[in-house]
Coordinates of C-alpha atoms in Angstrom, one line a residue:
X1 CA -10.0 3.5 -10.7
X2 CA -10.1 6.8 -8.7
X3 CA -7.8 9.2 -11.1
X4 CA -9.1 12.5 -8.7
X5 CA -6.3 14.4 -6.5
X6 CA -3.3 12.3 -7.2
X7 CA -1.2 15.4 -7.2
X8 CA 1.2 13.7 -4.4
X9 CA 2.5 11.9 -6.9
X10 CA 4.8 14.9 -8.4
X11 CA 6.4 14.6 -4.9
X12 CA 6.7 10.6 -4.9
X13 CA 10.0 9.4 -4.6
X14 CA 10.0 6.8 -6.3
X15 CA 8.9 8.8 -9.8
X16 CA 12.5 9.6 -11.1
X17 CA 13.3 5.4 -10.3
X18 CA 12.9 2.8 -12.7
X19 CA 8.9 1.5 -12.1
X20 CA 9.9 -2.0 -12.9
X21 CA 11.5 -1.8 -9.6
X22 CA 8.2 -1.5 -7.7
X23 CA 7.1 -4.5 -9.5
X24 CA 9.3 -7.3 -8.9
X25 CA 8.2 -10.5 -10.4
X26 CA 8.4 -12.2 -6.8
X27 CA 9.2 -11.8 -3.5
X28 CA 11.8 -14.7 -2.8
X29 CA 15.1 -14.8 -3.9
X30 CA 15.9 -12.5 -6.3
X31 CA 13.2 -10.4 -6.5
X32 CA 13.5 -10.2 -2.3
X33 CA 16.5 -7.6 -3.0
X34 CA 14.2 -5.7 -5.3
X35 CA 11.5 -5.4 -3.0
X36 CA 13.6 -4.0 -0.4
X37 CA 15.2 -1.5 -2.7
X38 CA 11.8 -0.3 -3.1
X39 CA 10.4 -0.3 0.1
X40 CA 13.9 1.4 1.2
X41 CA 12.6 4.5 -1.3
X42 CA 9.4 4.3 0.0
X43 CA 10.5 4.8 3.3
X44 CA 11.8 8.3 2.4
X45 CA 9.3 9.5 0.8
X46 CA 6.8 12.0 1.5
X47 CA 3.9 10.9 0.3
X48 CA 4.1 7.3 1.2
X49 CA 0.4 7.5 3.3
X50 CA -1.2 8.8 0.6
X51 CA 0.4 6.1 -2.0
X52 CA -0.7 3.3 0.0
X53 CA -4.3 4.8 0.8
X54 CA -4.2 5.0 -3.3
X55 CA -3.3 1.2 -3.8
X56 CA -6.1 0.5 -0.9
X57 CA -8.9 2.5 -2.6
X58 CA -8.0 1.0 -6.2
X59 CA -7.8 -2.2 -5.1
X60 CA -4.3 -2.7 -6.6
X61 CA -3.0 -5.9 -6.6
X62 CA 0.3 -5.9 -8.0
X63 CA 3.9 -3.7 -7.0
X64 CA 5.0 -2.0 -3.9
X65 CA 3.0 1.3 -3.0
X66 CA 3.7 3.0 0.1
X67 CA 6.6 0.6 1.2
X68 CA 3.9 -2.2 1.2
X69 CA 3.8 -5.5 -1.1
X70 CA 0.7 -6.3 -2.0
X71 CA 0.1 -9.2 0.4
X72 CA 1.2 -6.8 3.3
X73 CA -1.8 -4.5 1.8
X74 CA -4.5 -7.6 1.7
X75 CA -3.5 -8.2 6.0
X76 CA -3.3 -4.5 6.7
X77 CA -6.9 -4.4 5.5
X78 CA -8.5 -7.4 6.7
X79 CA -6.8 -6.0 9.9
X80 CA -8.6 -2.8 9.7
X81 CA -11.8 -4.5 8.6
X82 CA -11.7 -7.1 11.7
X83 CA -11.0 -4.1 14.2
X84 CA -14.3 -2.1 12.9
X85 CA -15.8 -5.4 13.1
X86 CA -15.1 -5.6 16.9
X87 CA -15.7 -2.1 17.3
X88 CA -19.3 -1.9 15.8
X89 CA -20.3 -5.7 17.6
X90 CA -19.0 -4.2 20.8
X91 CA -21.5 -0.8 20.2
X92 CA -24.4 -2.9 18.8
X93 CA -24.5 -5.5 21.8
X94 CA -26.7 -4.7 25.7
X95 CA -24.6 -4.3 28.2
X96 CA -25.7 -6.3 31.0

């Protein structure tokens, strides 16, 4: 896990809340209200890019970080991977 520069998290919103919030055992009926608690804190916060780009690095596969679940966070990359995918095939092939 990559420990370096995670001084944004002394300016995190979420660090005076309770963390079980951010870890909601699902996200259907109950635990639904709890992930938008969170992800209504993580939309205030400062340092929300750099808390996702943290979970993204790690590979974390549990709790909210950066106002995204972690399913959101498994799309959001196979998204990014698809579009350098499409970028690099578009670069790589003759143009005719």
């Amino acid at each position: 896990m990559d420990n370096t520069n995670t001084d944004w998290q002394h300016r995190a919103s979420c660090r005076d809340e309770d963390p079980e919030l951010f870890f909601p055992v699902s996200e259907v009926g109950p635990g639904a209200q709890q992930v938008q608690q969170a992800k209504t804190i993580c939309a205030k916060c400062p340092v929300s890019s750099e808390c996702l780009a943290y979970a993204q690095r790690n590979g974390l596969d549990f709790g909210i970080f950066g106002g995204m679940t972690p399913e959101e966070r498994r799309r959001s990359g196979r998204r990014a991977r698809g579009a350098v995918r499409a970028a690099e095939s578009q670069t790589s092939s003759p143009r005719q």
